[in-house]
Coordinates of C-alpha atoms in Angstrom, one line a residue:
X246 CA -21.6 -39.1 -84.7
X247 CA -18.4 -37.0 -84.9
X248 CA -20.3 -33.9 -84.0
X249 CA -21.9 -35.5 -81.0
X250 CA -18.5 -36.7 -79.7
X251 CA -17.2 -33.2 -80.3
X252 CA -20.1 -31.7 -78.3
X253 CA -19.4 -34.2 -75.5
X254 CA -15.7 -33.3 -75.3
X255 CA -16.6 -29.6 -75.3
X256 CA -19.1 -30.1 -72.5
X257 CA -16.5 -32.0 -70.5
X258 CA -14.0 -29.2 -71.1
X259 CA -16.5 -26.7 -69.9
X260 CA -17.2 -28.8 -66.8
X261 CA -13.5 -29.2 -66.2
X262 CA -13.1 -25.4 -66.6
X263 CA -15.8 -24.8 -64.1
X264 CA -14.2 -27.2 -61.6
X265 CA -10.9 -25.4 -62.2
X266 CA -12.5 -22.1 -61.5
X267 CA -14.0 -23.5 -58.2
X268 CA -10.7 -24.9 -57.2
X269 CA -8.9 -21.7 -58.0
X270 CA -11.6 -19.7 -56.1
X271 CA -11.2 -21.9 -53.1
X272 CA -7.4 -21.8 -53.4
X273 CA -7.6 -18.0 -53.6
X274 CA -9.7 -17.9 -50.4
X275 CA -7.2 -20.2 -48.6
X276 CA -4.3 -18.1 -49.7
X277 CA -6.1 -14.9 -48.5
X278 CA -6.7 -16.6 -45.1
X279 CA -3.1 -17.6 -44.9
X280 CA -1.9 -14.1 -45.8
X281 CA -4.2 -12.7 -43.1
X282 CA -2.8 -15.1 -40.6
X283 CA 0.7 -14.4 -41.7
X284 CA 0.1 -10.6 -41.4
X285 CA -1.5 -11.0 -38.0
X286 CA 1.6 -13.0 -36.8
X287 CA 4.0 -10.5 -38.3
X288 CA 2.2 -7.5 -36.9
X289 CA 4.5 -6.3 -34.1
X290 CA 3.0 -5.8 -30.7
X291 CA 3.0 -2.3 -29.2
X292 CA 6.4 -1.8 -27.7
X293 CA 7.0 0.5 -24.7
X294 CA 9.2 3.4 -25.9
X295 CA 10.9 3.7 -22.5
X296 CA 12.2 0.1 -22.1
X297 CA 11.8 -1.0 -25.8
X298 CA 10.1 -4.2 -24.7
X299 CA 12.8 -5.4 -22.3
X300 CA 10.8 -4.5 -19.1
X301 CA 13.8 -2.7 -17.7
X302 CA 14.8 1.0 -17.8
X303 CA 18.0 2.8 -16.8
X304 CA 17.9 4.2 -13.3
X305 CA 18.1 8.0 -13.3
X306 CA 18.4 10.3 -16.3
X307 CA 20.9 9.9 -19.2
X308 CA 22.7 13.0 -17.9
X309 CA 23.3 11.5 -14.5
X310 CA 24.1 7.9 -15.6
X311 CA 27.8 7.3 -16.5
X312 CA 29.1 4.6 -18.8
X313 CA 30.4 2.8 -15.7
X314 CA 27.2 3.0 -13.8
X315 CA 24.4 1.4 -15.8
X316 CA 22.0 0.5 -13.0
X317 CA 18.5 -0.5 -14.1
X318 CA 15.1 -0.8 -12.6
X319 CA 11.7 -2.2 -13.5
X320 CA 10.0 -0.2 -16.2
X321 CA 6.7 1.6 -15.4
X322 CA 4.9 -0.5 -18.0
X323 CA 5.7 -3.6 -16.0
X324 CA 4.6 -2.0 -12.7
X325 CA 1.3 -1.1 -14.3
X326 CA 0.7 -4.6 -15.6
X327 CA 1.7 -6.2 -12.3
X328 CA -0.2 -3.6 -10.3
X329 CA -3.5 -4.3 -12.1
X330 CA -3.1 -8.0 -11.6
X331 CA -2.3 -7.6 -7.9
X332 CA -5.1 -5.1 -7.3
X333 CA -7.6 -7.7 -8.7
X334 CA -6.3 -10.3 -6.3
X335 CA -6.2 -8.1 -3.2
X336 CA -9.9 -8.8 -2.2
X337 CA -10.7 -5.1 -1.6
X338 CA -14.5 -5.0 -1.0
X339 CA -16.5 -3.2 -3.7
X340 CA -17.7 -0.6 -1.2
X341 CA -14.1 0.5 -0.7
X342 CA -12.8 0.3 -4.2
X343 CA -12.9 4.1 -4.5
X344 CA -10.8 4.7 -1.4
X345 CA -7.4 6.3 -1.9
X346 CA -5.1 8.4 0.2
X347 CA -5.7 11.3 -2.3
X348 CA -9.4 11.4 -1.6
X349 CA -9.2 10.9 2.2
X350 CA -10.7 14.0 3.9
X351 CA -8.5 15.6 6.6
X352 CA -9.4 19.2 6.5
X353 CA -12.4 21.3 7.7
X354 CA -14.3 19.3 10.3
X355 CA -11.9 16.5 9.9
X356 CA -8.6 18.4 10.7
X357 CA -8.0 16.0 13.6
X358 CA -7.4 13.2 11.1
X359 CA -4.4 15.0 9.4
X360 CA -1.8 13.2 11.6
X361 CA -3.3 9.8 10.7
X362 CA -3.2 10.5 7.0
X363 CA 0.4 11.8 7.3
X364 CA 1.4 8.6 9.1
X365 CA -0.2 6.6 6.3
X366 CA 1.7 8.5 3.6
X367 CA 4.9 8.1 5.5
X368 CA 4.3 4.3 5.8
X369 CA 3.8 4.0 2.1
X370 CA 6.9 6.1 1.3
X371 CA 9.2 4.2 3.6
X372 CA 8.1 0.7 2.7
X373 CA 9.9 -1.7 2.3
X374 CA 12.9 -0.1 3.9
X375 CA 10.8 0.1 7.1
X376 CA 8.4 -2.9 7.3
X377 CA 6.8 -2.1 10.6
X378 CA 3.1 -2.4 10.4
X379 CA 0.4 0.0 11.6
X380 CA -2.3 -0.5 14.3
X381 CA -5.1 2.0 13.3
X382 CA -7.4 2.7 16.3
X383 CA -10.5 4.8 16.2
X384 CA -14.2 4.8 16.8
X385 CA -16.8 3.9 14.2
X386 CA -17.0 6.0 11.0
X387 CA -13.7 7.9 11.3
X388 CA -12.2 6.4 8.1
X389 CA -9.9 3.6 9.4
X390 CA -10.8 1.2 6.5
X391 CA -10.5 4.0 3.9
X392 CA -7.0 4.8 5.2
X393 CA -6.0 1.1 5.2
X394 CA -7.3 0.5 1.6
X395 CA -5.6 3.7 0.4
X396 CA -2.3 2.5 1.7
X397 CA -2.4 -0.9 0.1
X398 CA -3.6 0.6 -3.2
X399 CA -0.5 2.9 -3.2
X400 CA 1.8 -0.1 -2.4
X401 CA 0.2 -2.2 -5.2
X402 CA 0.0 0.3 -8.0
X403 CA 3.1 2.4 -7.0
X404 CA 5.5 -0.3 -5.9
X405 CA 4.1 -3.6 -7.2
X406 CA 3.8 -5.0 -3.6
X407 CA 1.4 -7.9 -3.1
X408 CA -1.3 -7.0 -0.6
X409 CA -4.4 -8.7 0.8
X410 CA -7.5 -7.3 2.5
X411 CA -9.5 -9.4 5.0
X412 CA -12.4 -8.4 7.2
X413 CA -11.6 -10.1 10.6
X414 CA -15.2 -11.5 10.9
X415 CA -15.2 -12.8 7.4
X416 CA -11.8 -14.5 7.9
X417 CA -13.0 -16.3 11.0
X418 CA -16.2 -17.4 9.2
X419 CA -14.2 -18.9 6.3
X420 CA -11.9 -20.7 8.7
X421 CA -14.9 -22.2 10.6
X422 CA -16.6 -23.1 7.3
X423 CA -13.5 -25.1 6.3
X424 CA -14.3 -27.5 9.1
X425 CA -17.5 -28.5 7.3
X426 CA -17.1 -32.0 5.7
X427 CA -19.1 -30.9 2.6
X428 CA -16.6 -28.1 1.9
X429 CA -13.4 -29.1 0.0
X430 CA -11.4 -26.1 1.3
X431 CA -9.2 -26.8 4.3
X432 CA -8.2 -24.5 7.1
X433 CA -4.7 -24.3 5.6
X434 CA -6.1 -23.3 2.2
X435 CA -7.8 -20.3 3.9
X436 CA -4.8 -19.4 6.1
X437 CA -1.9 -19.9 3.6
X438 CA -2.4 -16.6 1.7
X439 CA -3.0 -14.8 5.1
X440 CA 0.3 -16.2 6.3
X441 CA 2.3 -15.6 3.1
X442 CA 1.1 -12.3 1.6
X443 CA 3.6 -9.5 1.9
X444 CA 1.3 -6.9 3.3
X445 CA -2.0 -7.9 5.1
X446 CA -4.9 -5.6 6.1
X447 CA -6.9 -7.2 8.9
X448 CA -9.9 -5.0 9.3
X449 CA -12.1 -4.6 12.4
X450 CA -9.8 -6.7 14.7
X451 CA -11.7 -7.7 17.8
X452 CA -15.2 -7.4 16.2
X453 CA -16.0 -11.1 17.1
X454 CA -16.7 -11.9 20.7
X455 CA -13.7 -13.7 22.1
X456 CA -13.6 -17.4 22.8
X457 CA -10.6 -19.7 23.2
X458 CA -10.8 -20.7 19.6
X459 CA -10.9 -17.0 18.5
X460 CA -7.9 -16.2 20.7
X461 CA -6.0 -19.3 19.4
X462 CA -6.7 -18.3 15.7
X463 CA -5.6 -14.7 16.2
X464 CA -2.5 -15.9 18.0
X465 CA -1.6 -18.2 15.1
X466 CA -2.1 -15.5 12.5
X467 CA -0.2 -12.8 14.3
X468 CA 2.6 -15.0 15.5
X469 CA 3.2 -16.5 12.1
X470 CA 3.4 -13.2 10.4
X471 CA 5.6 -11.8 13.2
X472 CA 8.0 -14.7 12.9
X473 CA 8.2 -14.4 9.1
X474 CA 8.8 -10.6 9.4
X475 CA 5.7 -9.8 7.3
X476 CA 3.9 -6.4 7.5
X477 CA 0.4 -6.2 8.9
X478 CA -2.0 -3.2 8.9
X479 CA -4.7 -3.6 11.5
X480 CA -7.8 -1.5 12.2
X481 CA -9.9 -1.8 15.4
X482 CA -12.6 0.1 17.2
X483 CA -11.3 -0.8 20.6
X484 CA -8.9 1.4 22.6
X485 CA -5.4 0.2 23.2
X486 CA -5.8 -0.7 26.8
X487 CA -5.0 -3.9 28.7
X488 CA -7.5 -6.5 29.6
X489 CA -9.7 -5.6 32.5
X490 CA -9.8 -7.7 35.7
X491 CA -12.5 -10.3 35.5
X492 CA -15.4 -10.2 38.0
X493 CA -15.1 -12.8 40.7
X494 CA -17.6 -15.6 40.5
X495 CA -19.3 -14.6 43.8
X496 CA -20.3 -11.1 42.4
X497 CA -24.0 -11.0 41.6
X498 CA -24.9 -10.1 38.0
X499 CA -27.4 -7.6 39.4
X500 CA -24.9 -5.8 41.7
X501 CA -23.6 -2.3 41.1
X502 CA -20.1 -3.6 40.5
X503 CA -21.4 -5.9 37.7
X504 CA -23.4 -3.0 36.2
X505 CA -20.3 -0.7 36.2
X506 CA -18.2 -3.4 34.6
X507 CA -20.8 -3.9 31.9
X508 CA -21.0 -0.2 31.2
X509 CA -17.3 0.3 30.8
X510 CA -16.1 0.2 27.2
X511 CA -14.3 -3.0 26.3
X512 CA -10.6 -2.7 25.5
X513 CA -8.4 -4.3 22.8
X514 CA -7.0 -6.5 25.6
X515 CA -10.5 -7.7 26.4
X516 CA -11.1 -8.7 22.8
X517 CA -7.9 -10.4 21.8
X518 CA -6.1 -10.9 25.2
X519 CA -3.1 -9.1 26.7
X520 CA -0.6 -11.5 25.2
X521 CA -1.7 -10.8 21.6
X522 CA -2.0 -7.1 22.3
X523 CA 1.6 -7.1 23.5
X524 CA 2.6 -8.9 20.2
X525 CA 0.8 -6.2 18.2
X526 CA 2.7 -3.5 19.9
X527 CA 5.9 -5.2 18.7
X528 CA 4.6 -5.5 15.2
X529 CA 3.0 -2.2 14.6
X530 CA 3.1 1.6 15.2
X531 CA -0.1 3.0 16.7
X532 CA -2.1 5.5 14.7
X533 CA -5.0 7.0 16.6
X534 CA -8.0 8.5 14.7
X535 CA -10.3 10.8 16.6
X536 CA -13.2 12.5 14.8
X537 CA -16.9 12.5 14.4
X538 CA -18.7 9.7 12.6
X539 CA -18.3 10.6 8.9
X540 CA -21.3 8.5 7.8
X541 CA -23.5 10.1 10.5
X542 CA -22.5 13.5 9.3
X543 CA -23.2 12.8 5.7
X544 CA -26.5 11.2 6.5
X545 CA -27.5 14.2 8.6
X546 CA -26.5 16.6 5.8
X547 CA -28.7 14.7 3.3
X548 CA -31.8 15.6 5.3
X549 CA -31.2 19.4 5.4

C-alpha cells in the first residue's frame, strides 16, 4: 500500500516536472520573442551623417560660416525622399520616364535644337526666382515633350518642386467623363490639382478641335493659373500666329478660296482663340524648336 502511494506521488512529481519544463520552455520562447522585439525597437535607424537626422544642414562650408551666421537649408536626404514621392505623383507617362535634359540630343543633325535646350536649362536654374513659364513650339517629333519632362524632373529631384504632367487631350477627356452620372469624380476633382500644382506641363495644346466648350475650358485653366501666379510649361505643334479670318458664309466650299483656306496650316490662334493666345504670351516665354522628325529619322535608320 505504502509503495503504491509512493509510486503515485513519484509519478505526479514527474508529471509536474514535465509541466514545469513545458512552462519554462514556453516562457523561454516568449522571453526570446520579447528580446527580439526589444532589440528591433532599440536598433537605431540609419542616420544621415550630413544633417544627423535633423533634416537640415548648415548653408555653405564650415570655413565660410561664422558663429554669427548660422543659416541652414534642407538636407540632401530630405530632398531625395521628397523628390521620389513627387516624381511618383507627377503623372509622367511611362513612354517618357527616361527623358532628361542630360540625354536630350542637340548636336550633329540636331544642332538647331541647342538654343531650346539652353532655354530649358536656364528655366530650371532660375526657378523659382523667375516663375515665367515656357511655350514650346515645334513640329511633330522634334522633342518638345522630352524637353518638358526633362525640365520638371530637374525641378522635382533637384529642388523638390511639385510638378504635374497632363496631355491636353487626356485632360479634356477626364473633364468630360466627370459629367457622367455613373462616375463619382466631379469636374472640380479633376481640375483642382491642375489649378493648384506649382508647375504644370500641358502637352500638345490645341490638339483637340476647338469648340466653345474647349475654349471655355482652356480659358478657365490658363486664367486661373495666371491669376494665382503659377508656372505653366506648354507644348504645341501649332505656330504662334493669330487666328485667321473666317470664310464668309456665302463662299462655296468648292471654291478656290475655300480650298486655299483649308490648305493653309492652322495657327495657335485658330486652335485656342486669340484671347487665350494673348494670355499665353503674358504667362510664357516662347521657345521655338526646328528640326527634322526624330522618330522618322530613327525609323529610317533601322531599315538600313
